[in-house]
Amino acid sequence: AIASFLGVLAVFFMVWRLFGVLPGFIAGLGLSFSLREQLTYLFGQQPTLVAIVITPVTMYAWYKYLTSIYGSGEESRADSVSSGSGNFGKGNVIYLYVTFALLASQYLLHLQGFVASAVIMAVFAAAMLVKFRKLPVSKSSIRHVVIASLLLVAVAAPFAAIYFGAGDVVSRSGFGRLFEWGISPDDVRGSFPPAFVEFSAEYPKILLPFLVGGVLLLLLRLFLVKNNVKELFLLSWLVGMYLAVHLDVFIPTGLNRLARMLALENYIFFSLIAMSIVWLPQTVASFLKLNSGVASSRD
């Protein structure tokens, strides 16, 4: 029950802090009626799922740290870094330590929660690197990165044998699975009910236009919105989730384990469904403003 509730609360908190109360409420409300979230309640004794529900908060802390590094903690000024101005590097190290503390808690619960956050964090860091053309470290922050990393290693090392000890190695899947979005019910038969992995069971048809609209608006806003760090964050979550669900292509693991990663899909998809409602008028307004600006320049 705690795991299921925390999944809803974590997504509400993340979307609320980034985009406002209304989309946060819509995303949390949708998750509360999600079949997969209800099954998380039934499977709550699995530490993997408990570890994964922490991922939205871990990612929010990482987002706050990176935006503080690139824009002195002021998101509205983050774009000034790309032009060489701004106070690059004076990051809020509190968010760095919070991020690594949450990573450690996920590791202690289950390695998959740690990996889920680590993959999405890496994708977002790479996206910020490309956007601002600067590494997310500085002379003032490198010391704290080293300290936080050493603390994480100190927590993780005593339990490494649990995850990396002797055991059967599962063969990697072929690269053809990269073109499959989710996981087939036949691949997890006996471990999960078909409804846990079936896309149609999780998302009613009435939600599909909002989901597709959310994805399209996300991609469109990457070009229309000047300060698109929040959009980059959601895109990184989407790409990182895809990679996390397809880890069997890159490392030996079983599909029944990766099925639990589908909780990440829930979190980003319901966030995009909520954002489509809020973004549509904003995007239309930005598009009209852009067109009027082009027309004025031609005149």
Tab-separated table of C-alpha atoms in Angstrom:
chain	number	residue	atom	x	y	z
A	1	ALA	CA	0.000	0.000	0.000
A	2	ILE	CA	2.846	2.375	0.878
A	3	ALA	CA	4.661	1.586	-2.388
A	4	SER	CA	1.557	2.168	-4.493
A	5	PHE	CA	0.731	5.432	-2.725
A	6	LEU	CA	4.300	6.710	-2.963
A	7	GLY	CA	4.326	6.123	-6.725
A	8	VAL	CA	1.319	8.419	-7.136
A	9	LEU	CA	2.665	10.950	-4.639
A	10	ALA	CA	6.135	11.007	-6.195
A	11	VAL	CA	4.767	11.771	-9.678
A	12	PHE	CA	2.404	14.406	-8.280
A	13	PHE	CA	5.313	16.038	-6.455
A	14	MET	CA	7.610	16.008	-9.503
A	15	VAL	CA	5.031	17.395	-11.961
A	16	TRP	CA	3.705	19.905	-9.432
A	17	ARG	CA	7.149	21.305	-8.687
A	18	LEU	CA	8.071	21.567	-12.366
A	19	PHE	CA	4.808	22.493	-14.095
A	20	GLY	CA	2.211	23.436	-11.489
A	21	VAL	CA	-0.552	22.004	-9.346
A	22	LEU	CA	-3.095	21.281	-12.114
A	23	PRO	CA	-0.940	18.960	-14.258
A	24	GLY	CA	0.447	17.381	-11.080
A	25	PHE	CA	-3.072	16.656	-9.862
A	26	ILE	CA	-4.133	15.229	-13.245
A	27	ALA	CA	-1.044	12.997	-13.467
A	28	GLY	CA	-1.496	11.730	-9.906
A	29	LEU	CA	-5.224	11.181	-10.401
A	30	GLY	CA	-4.617	9.178	-13.563
A	31	LEU	CA	-2.033	7.025	-11.807
A	32	SER	CA	-4.395	6.323	-8.935
A	33	PHE	CA	-6.748	4.631	-11.438
A	34	SER	CA	-3.914	2.905	-13.286
A	35	LEU	CA	-4.195	-0.877	-13.403
A	36	ARG	CA	-0.419	-1.222	-13.201
A	37	GLU	CA	-0.333	1.019	-10.142
A	38	GLN	CA	-3.034	-1.108	-8.539
A	39	LEU	CA	-0.964	-4.203	-9.281
A	40	THR	CA	1.982	-2.423	-7.675
A	41	TYR	CA	-0.181	-2.373	-4.554
A	42	LEU	CA	-0.631	-6.144	-4.825
A	43	PHE	CA	3.075	-6.700	-5.577
A	44	GLY	CA	4.229	-4.126	-3.008
A	45	GLN	CA	6.212	-6.703	-1.100
A	46	GLN	CA	8.609	-6.874	-4.060
A	47	PRO	CA	11.485	-4.533	-3.160
A	48	THR	CA	12.071	-3.828	-6.865
A	49	LEU	CA	8.811	-1.939	-7.201
A	50	VAL	CA	9.374	-0.081	-3.948
A	51	ALA	CA	12.775	1.015	-5.274
A	52	ILE	CA	11.355	2.163	-8.611
A	53	VAL	CA	8.675	4.399	-7.069
A	54	ILE	CA	11.478	6.569	-5.652
A	55	THR	CA	12.785	7.344	-9.158
A	56	PRO	CA	10.618	10.459	-9.821
A	57	VAL	CA	11.897	12.164	-6.666
A	58	THR	CA	15.484	11.114	-7.398
A	59	MET	CA	15.171	12.571	-10.877
A	60	TYR	CA	13.689	15.804	-9.520
A	61	ALA	CA	16.649	16.230	-7.170
A	62	TRP	CA	19.043	15.580	-10.093
A	63	TYR	CA	17.113	18.098	-12.208
A	64	LYS	CA	17.430	20.739	-9.490
A	65	TYR	CA	21.143	20.091	-9.144
A	66	LEU	CA	21.875	20.296	-12.875
A	67	THR	CA	19.798	23.437	-13.373
A	68	SER	CA	21.581	25.027	-10.432
A	69	ILE	CA	24.927	24.122	-12.028
A	70	TYR	CA	23.992	25.561	-15.407
A	71	GLY	CA	21.944	28.530	-14.258
A	72	SER	CA	22.900	29.359	-10.652
A	73	GLY	CA	19.671	27.735	-9.480
A	74	GLU	CA	17.525	30.097	-11.538
A	75	GLU	CA	15.872	28.189	-14.356
A	76	SER	CA	14.782	31.394	-16.057
A	77	ARG	CA	18.455	32.281	-16.519
A	78	ALA	CA	19.675	28.853	-17.562
A	79	ASP	CA	19.822	29.746	-21.235
A	80	SER	CA	22.307	32.519	-20.502
A	81	VAL	CA	24.933	29.834	-19.929
A	82	SER	CA	24.814	28.775	-23.563
A	83	SER	CA	25.968	32.215	-24.605
A	84	GLY	CA	28.822	32.237	-22.119
A	85	SER	CA	27.202	34.439	-19.495
A	86	GLY	CA	25.612	33.509	-16.199
A	87	ASN	CA	27.205	32.049	-13.093
A	88	PHE	CA	28.076	28.593	-14.345
A	89	GLY	CA	29.247	26.072	-11.782
A	90	LYS	CA	27.803	27.552	-8.587
A	91	GLY	CA	25.479	24.627	-8.098
A	92	ASN	CA	23.370	23.876	-5.054
A	93	VAL	CA	25.266	20.876	-3.682
A	94	ILE	CA	22.416	20.044	-1.313
A	95	TYR	CA	20.523	18.617	-4.288
A	96	LEU	CA	23.603	16.622	-5.272
A	97	TYR	CA	23.780	14.925	-1.870
A	98	VAL	CA	20.009	14.381	-1.832
A	99	THR	CA	20.253	12.732	-5.264
A	100	PHE	CA	23.016	10.363	-4.166
A	101	ALA	CA	21.203	9.606	-0.877
A	102	LEU	CA	18.079	8.642	-2.821
A	103	LEU	CA	20.206	6.539	-5.195
A	104	ALA	CA	21.685	4.753	-2.190
A	105	SER	CA	18.212	4.062	-0.785
A	106	GLN	CA	17.130	2.618	-4.133
A	107	TYR	CA	20.243	0.445	-4.262
A	108	LEU	CA	19.563	-0.914	-0.780
A	109	LEU	CA	15.988	-1.755	-1.767
A	110	HIS	CA	16.855	-3.291	-5.132
A	111	LEU	CA	19.450	-2.764	-7.848
A	112	GLN	CA	16.797	-2.213	-10.524
A	113	GLY	CA	15.564	0.966	-8.875
A	114	PHE	CA	19.132	2.255	-8.776
A	115	VAL	CA	19.685	1.349	-12.445
A	116	ALA	CA	16.392	2.976	-13.488
A	117	SER	CA	17.400	6.292	-11.959
A	118	ALA	CA	21.008	6.046	-13.141
A	119	VAL	CA	19.965	5.499	-16.775
A	120	ILE	CA	17.559	8.454	-16.837
A	121	MET	CA	20.071	10.649	-14.983
A	122	ALA	CA	22.735	9.831	-17.575
A	123	VAL	CA	20.395	10.667	-20.473
A	124	PHE	CA	19.396	13.998	-18.896
A	125	ALA	CA	23.015	14.899	-18.136
A	126	ALA	CA	23.927	14.141	-21.769
A	127	ALA	CA	21.025	16.291	-23.013
A	128	MET	CA	22.135	19.204	-20.824
A	129	LEU	CA	25.709	18.762	-22.029
A	130	VAL	CA	24.574	19.003	-25.655
A	131	LYS	CA	22.332	22.000	-24.951
A	132	PHE	CA	24.819	24.091	-22.992
A	133	ARG	CA	28.070	22.652	-24.400
A	134	LYS	CA	29.556	22.470	-20.914
A	135	LEU	CA	30.230	19.509	-18.629
A	136	PRO	CA	27.934	19.461	-15.569
A	137	VAL	CA	30.902	19.856	-13.230
A	138	SER	CA	33.061	22.764	-12.155
A	139	LYS	CA	35.965	23.479	-9.852
A	140	SER	CA	33.560	24.377	-7.062
A	141	SER	CA	31.439	21.234	-7.474
A	142	ILE	CA	33.938	18.492	-8.365
A	143	ARG	CA	34.925	18.030	-4.737
A	144	HIS	CA	31.321	17.429	-3.716
A	145	VAL	CA	30.781	15.020	-6.630
A	146	VAL	CA	33.771	12.967	-5.451
A	147	ILE	CA	32.606	12.986	-1.827
A	148	ALA	CA	29.029	12.009	-2.749
A	149	SER	CA	30.316	9.247	-5.040
A	150	LEU	CA	32.591	7.844	-2.326
A	151	LEU	CA	29.718	7.842	0.165
A	152	LEU	CA	27.554	5.998	-2.338
A	153	VAL	CA	30.297	3.415	-2.927
A	154	ALA	CA	30.723	2.982	0.839
A	155	VAL	CA	27.013	2.217	1.194
A	156	ALA	CA	26.855	-0.021	-1.863
A	157	ALA	CA	30.049	-2.054	-1.505
A	158	PRO	CA	29.007	-4.270	1.458
A	159	PHE	CA	25.951	-5.466	-0.481
A	160	ALA	CA	27.550	-5.841	-3.920
A	161	ALA	CA	27.816	-9.615	-3.560
A	162	ILE	CA	24.021	-9.854	-3.390
A	163	TYR	CA	23.667	-8.457	-6.871
A	164	PHE	CA	26.912	-9.505	-8.516
A	165	GLY	CA	27.508	-12.876	-6.871
A	166	ALA	CA	27.460	-16.244	-8.552
A	167	GLY	CA	24.342	-17.123	-10.504
A	168	ASP	CA	22.970	-18.130	-13.853
A	169	VAL	CA	23.706	-15.612	-16.617
A	170	VAL	CA	20.748	-14.921	-18.880
A	171	SER	CA	21.589	-14.485	-22.548
A	172	ARG	CA	21.072	-11.058	-24.080
A	173	SER	CA	18.142	-10.449	-26.417
A	174	GLY	CA	18.724	-9.611	-30.070
A	175	PHE	CA	18.821	-6.036	-31.321
A	176	GLY	CA	15.474	-6.633	-32.984
A	177	ARG	CA	13.806	-6.123	-29.606
A	178	LEU	CA	14.776	-2.453	-29.775
A	179	PHE	CA	11.887	-2.102	-32.236
A	180	GLU	CA	9.439	-3.564	-29.715
A	181	TRP	CA	7.997	-0.995	-27.346
A	182	GLY	CA	7.072	-3.103	-24.354
A	183	ILE	CA	7.232	-6.735	-23.275
A	184	SER	CA	5.065	-9.565	-24.544
A	185	PRO	CA	2.816	-11.338	-21.992
A	186	ASP	CA	4.266	-14.644	-23.217
A	187	ASP	CA	7.741	-13.552	-22.057
A	188	VAL	CA	6.603	-13.036	-18.451
A	189	ARG	CA	4.042	-15.828	-18.164
A	190	GLY	CA	4.076	-17.214	-14.642
A	191	SER	CA	5.675	-14.089	-13.194
A	192	PHE	CA	3.157	-11.366	-14.060
A	193	PRO	CA	-0.445	-11.354	-15.270
A	194	PRO	CA	-0.845	-10.285	-18.922
A	195	ALA	CA	-2.531	-7.025	-17.851
A	196	PHE	CA	0.687	-5.862	-16.179
A	197	VAL	CA	2.552	-5.624	-19.485
A	198	GLU	CA	-0.258	-5.100	-22.020
A	199	PHE	CA	-0.423	-1.522	-23.298
A	200	SER	CA	-4.164	-1.703	-24.019
A	201	ALA	CA	-4.912	-2.880	-20.482
A	202	GLU	CA	-3.035	0.052	-18.975
A	203	TYR	CA	-4.205	2.946	-21.152
A	204	PRO	CA	-7.898	3.185	-22.155
A	205	LYS	CA	-8.570	4.386	-25.689
A	206	ILE	CA	-9.931	7.679	-24.386
A	207	LEU	CA	-6.451	8.547	-23.061
A	208	LEU	CA	-4.567	7.768	-26.280
A	209	PRO	CA	-5.247	11.153	-27.984
A	210	PHE	CA	-3.928	12.939	-24.883
A	211	LEU	CA	-0.875	10.682	-24.765
A	212	VAL	CA	-0.058	11.156	-28.452
A	213	GLY	CA	-0.743	14.872	-28.096
A	214	GLY	CA	1.571	15.081	-25.092
A	215	VAL	CA	4.427	13.415	-26.982
A	216	LEU	CA	3.931	15.589	-30.074
A	217	LEU	CA	3.671	18.778	-28.009
A	218	LEU	CA	6.817	17.793	-26.112
A	219	LEU	CA	8.763	17.449	-29.366
A	220	LEU	CA	7.279	20.668	-30.751
A	221	ARG	CA	8.054	22.678	-27.626
A	222	LEU	CA	11.698	21.655	-27.823
A	223	PHE	CA	11.890	24.008	-30.824
A	224	LEU	CA	9.332	26.651	-29.854
A	225	VAL	CA	10.296	27.276	-26.222
A	226	LYS	CA	13.563	29.113	-25.641
A	227	ASN	CA	14.139	27.863	-22.112
A	228	ASN	CA	13.221	24.227	-22.780
A	229	VAL	CA	15.091	22.579	-19.899
A	230	LYS	CA	11.878	21.144	-18.457
A	231	GLU	CA	10.967	19.714	-21.835
A	232	LEU	CA	14.458	18.201	-22.077
A	233	PHE	CA	13.879	16.641	-18.678
A	234	LEU	CA	10.678	14.908	-19.818
A	235	LEU	CA	12.296	13.822	-23.084
A	236	SER	CA	15.227	12.378	-21.109
A	237	TRP	CA	12.758	10.506	-18.916
A	238	LEU	CA	11.059	9.113	-22.031
A	239	VAL	CA	14.342	8.008	-23.640
A	240	GLY	CA	15.764	6.720	-20.345
A	241	MET	CA	12.616	4.711	-19.677
A	242	TYR	CA	12.878	3.146	-23.135
A	243	LEU	CA	16.498	2.173	-22.492
A	244	ALA	CA	15.685	0.802	-19.030
A	245	VAL	CA	12.970	-1.456	-20.436
A	246	HIS	CA	15.400	-2.687	-23.129
A	247	LEU	CA	18.440	-3.353	-20.956
A	248	ASP	CA	18.285	-7.007	-21.973
A	249	VAL	CA	19.653	-5.949	-25.371
A	250	PHE	CA	22.834	-4.601	-23.762
A	251	ILE	CA	23.408	-6.655	-20.614
A	252	PRO	CA	22.418	-10.198	-19.575
A	253	THR	CA	19.093	-10.054	-17.746
A	254	GLY	CA	15.620	-11.541	-17.894
A	255	LEU	CA	12.487	-9.994	-19.359
A	256	ASN	CA	10.524	-10.872	-16.235
A	257	ARG	CA	12.825	-8.546	-14.296
A	258	LEU	CA	12.543	-5.770	-16.864
A	259	ALA	CA	8.742	-5.986	-16.742
A	260	ARG	CA	8.922	-4.212	-13.403
A	261	MET	CA	10.609	-1.284	-15.156
A	262	LEU	CA	7.289	-0.621	-16.908
A	263	ALA	CA	6.313	1.408	-13.846
A	264	LEU	CA	8.615	4.065	-15.327
A	265	GLU	CA	6.421	4.101	-18.433
A	266	ASN	CA	3.409	4.848	-16.261
A	267	TYR	CA	5.062	7.818	-14.647
A	268	ILE	CA	6.165	9.547	-17.848
A	269	PHE	CA	3.058	8.678	-19.874
A	270	PHE	CA	0.590	9.977	-17.304
A	271	SER	CA	2.755	13.072	-16.897
A	272	LEU	CA	2.571	13.665	-20.668
A	273	ILE	CA	-1.176	13.052	-20.646
A	274	ALA	CA	-1.524	15.732	-17.974
A	275	MET	CA	0.850	18.133	-19.737
A	276	SER	CA	-1.008	17.839	-23.057
A	277	ILE	CA	-3.994	19.551	-21.431
A	278	VAL	CA	-1.844	22.413	-20.132
A	279	TRP	CA	0.583	22.677	-23.039
A	280	LEU	CA	-1.899	22.897	-25.906
A	281	PRO	CA	-2.981	26.535	-25.346
A	282	GLN	CA	0.603	27.540	-24.441
A	283	THR	CA	2.047	25.940	-27.574
A	284	VAL	CA	-0.609	27.459	-29.838
A	285	ALA	CA	0.114	30.883	-28.337
A	286	SER	CA	3.864	30.419	-28.851
A	287	PHE	CA	3.312	29.287	-32.427
A	288	LEU	CA	1.087	32.296	-33.222
A	289	LYS	CA	3.647	34.618	-31.647
A	290	LEU	CA	6.399	33.053	-33.748
A	291	ASN	CA	4.380	33.440	-36.940
A	292	SER	CA	3.554	37.062	-36.162
A	293	GLY	CA	7.229	37.743	-35.548
A	294	VAL	CA	8.184	36.238	-38.907
A	295	ALA	CA	5.485	38.267	-40.652
A	296	SER	CA	6.690	41.479	-39.008
A	297	SER	CA	10.279	40.853	-40.056
A	298	ARG	CA	9.168	40.333	-43.669
A	299	ASP	CA	7.236	43.617	-43.617
